[in-house]
Short mmCIF file of C-alpha atoms in Angstrom, two decimals:
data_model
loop_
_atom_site.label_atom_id
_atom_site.label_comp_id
_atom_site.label_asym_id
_atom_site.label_seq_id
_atom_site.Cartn_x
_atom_site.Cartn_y
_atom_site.Cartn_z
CA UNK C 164 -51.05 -33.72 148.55
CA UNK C 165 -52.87 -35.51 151.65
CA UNK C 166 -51.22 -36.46 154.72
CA UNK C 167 -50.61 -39.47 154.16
CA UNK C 168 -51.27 -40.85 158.19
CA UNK C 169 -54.27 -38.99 158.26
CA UNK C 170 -56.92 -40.63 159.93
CA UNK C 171 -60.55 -41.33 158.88
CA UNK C 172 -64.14 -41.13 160.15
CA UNK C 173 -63.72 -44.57 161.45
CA UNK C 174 -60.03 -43.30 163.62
CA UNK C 175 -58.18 -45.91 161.05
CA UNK C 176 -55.13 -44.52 158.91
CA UNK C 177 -54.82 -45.57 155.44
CA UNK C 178 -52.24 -47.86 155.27
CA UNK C 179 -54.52 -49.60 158.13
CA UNK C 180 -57.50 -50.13 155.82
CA UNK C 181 -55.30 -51.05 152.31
CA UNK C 182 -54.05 -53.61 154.91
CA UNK C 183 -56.98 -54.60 155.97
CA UNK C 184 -58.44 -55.30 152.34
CA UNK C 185 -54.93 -56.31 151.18
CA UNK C 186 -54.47 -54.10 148.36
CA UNK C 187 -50.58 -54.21 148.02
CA UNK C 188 -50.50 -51.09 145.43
CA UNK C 189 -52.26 -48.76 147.82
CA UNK C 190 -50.16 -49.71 151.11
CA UNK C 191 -47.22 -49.70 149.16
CA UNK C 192 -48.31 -46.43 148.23
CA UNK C 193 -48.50 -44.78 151.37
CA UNK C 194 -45.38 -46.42 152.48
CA UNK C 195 -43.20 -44.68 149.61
CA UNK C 196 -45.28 -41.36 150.77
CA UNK C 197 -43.99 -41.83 154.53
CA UNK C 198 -46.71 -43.80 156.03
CA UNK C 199 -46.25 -45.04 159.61
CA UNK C 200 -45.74 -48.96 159.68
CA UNK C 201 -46.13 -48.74 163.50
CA UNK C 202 -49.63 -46.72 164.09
CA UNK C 203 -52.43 -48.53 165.59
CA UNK C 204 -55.54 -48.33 165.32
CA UNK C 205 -58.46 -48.76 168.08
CA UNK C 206 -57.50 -51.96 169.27
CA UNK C 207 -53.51 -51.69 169.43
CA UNK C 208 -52.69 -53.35 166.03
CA UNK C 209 -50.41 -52.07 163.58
CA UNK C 210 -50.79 -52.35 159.71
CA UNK C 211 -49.04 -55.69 159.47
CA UNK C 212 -51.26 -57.19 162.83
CA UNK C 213 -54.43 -55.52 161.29
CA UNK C 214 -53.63 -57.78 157.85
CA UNK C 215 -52.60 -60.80 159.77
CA UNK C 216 -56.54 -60.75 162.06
CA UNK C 217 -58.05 -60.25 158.33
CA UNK C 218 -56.43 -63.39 156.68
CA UNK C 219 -54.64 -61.47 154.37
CA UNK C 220 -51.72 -63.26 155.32
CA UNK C 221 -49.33 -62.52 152.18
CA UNK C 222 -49.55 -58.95 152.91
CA UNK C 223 -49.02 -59.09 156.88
CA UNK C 224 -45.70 -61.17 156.17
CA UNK C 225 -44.63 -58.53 153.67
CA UNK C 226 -44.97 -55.81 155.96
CA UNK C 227 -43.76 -57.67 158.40
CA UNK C 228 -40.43 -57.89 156.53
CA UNK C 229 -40.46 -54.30 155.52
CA UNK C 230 -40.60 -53.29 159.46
CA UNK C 231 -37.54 -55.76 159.99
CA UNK C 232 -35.30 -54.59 157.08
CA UNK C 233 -36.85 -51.37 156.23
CA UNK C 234 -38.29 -49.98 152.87
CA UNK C 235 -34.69 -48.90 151.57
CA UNK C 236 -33.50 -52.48 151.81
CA UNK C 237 -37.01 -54.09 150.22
CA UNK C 238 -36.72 -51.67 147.28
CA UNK C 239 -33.04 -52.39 146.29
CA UNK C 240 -33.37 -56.16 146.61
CA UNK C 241 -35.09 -56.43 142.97
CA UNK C 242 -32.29 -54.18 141.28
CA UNK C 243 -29.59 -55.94 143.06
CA UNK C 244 -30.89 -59.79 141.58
CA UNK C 245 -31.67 -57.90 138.03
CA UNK C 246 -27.56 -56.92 137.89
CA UNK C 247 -26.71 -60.25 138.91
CA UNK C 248 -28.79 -61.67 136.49
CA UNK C 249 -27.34 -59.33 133.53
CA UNK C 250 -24.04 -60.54 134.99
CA UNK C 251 -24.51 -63.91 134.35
CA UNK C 252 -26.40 -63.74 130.64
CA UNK C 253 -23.28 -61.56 129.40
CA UNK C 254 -21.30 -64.22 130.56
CA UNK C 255 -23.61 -66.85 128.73
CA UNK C 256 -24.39 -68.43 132.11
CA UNK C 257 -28.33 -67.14 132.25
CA UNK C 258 -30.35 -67.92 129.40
CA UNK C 259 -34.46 -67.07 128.94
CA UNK C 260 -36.60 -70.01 129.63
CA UNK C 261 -37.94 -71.39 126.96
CA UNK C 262 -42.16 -72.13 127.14
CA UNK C 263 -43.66 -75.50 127.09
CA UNK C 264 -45.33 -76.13 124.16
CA UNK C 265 -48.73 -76.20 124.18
CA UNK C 266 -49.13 -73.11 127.45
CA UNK C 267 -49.75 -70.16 126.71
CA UNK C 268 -46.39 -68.04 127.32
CA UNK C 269 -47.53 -64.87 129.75
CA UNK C 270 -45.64 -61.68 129.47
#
């Protein structure tokens, strides 16, 4: 596969530029594949700066939060709240929420 830091015409890695367009499934992406959270670019800004300057402000805070608790601890945060939520439905304490009438239910 490609190095996943490598750098482009423009001297900008790609995490940099899906930060800079704020495409979440491409940075997150690279970031499985050992991307760099802390390489700048030109002007000194990392990945989660870059997105921040561009307005894309959802996807600088959730880099942002990878950097402070790391990827390990992002990725097992879902699994952890789907066992405590199978905890409490076996227990009857959870139930699925029923949709208003009239809205369409999304999947």
């Amino acid at each position: 596969g490609a190095y996943v830091d490598r750098i482009s015409r423009n001297n900008i890695a790609p995490l940099s530029i899906a930060s800079l367009m704020g495409h979440v499934g491409p940075a997150r992406l690279c970031i499985e594949r050992g991307a760099n959270l802390y390489r700048q670019d030109d002007f000194g800004r990392c990945p989660d700066e870059i997105a921040h300057d561009n307005r894309r402000l959802a996807m600088a805070a959730w880099l942002g939060r990878i950097k402070t608790e790391g990827w390990t601890t992002y990725l097992s945060e879902p699994r952890y709240e789907l066992v405590v939520l199978r905890s409490l439905a076996a227990r009857g304490l959870a139930r699925r929420k029923r949709a208003d009438p009239g809205k369409e239910q999304l999947l």
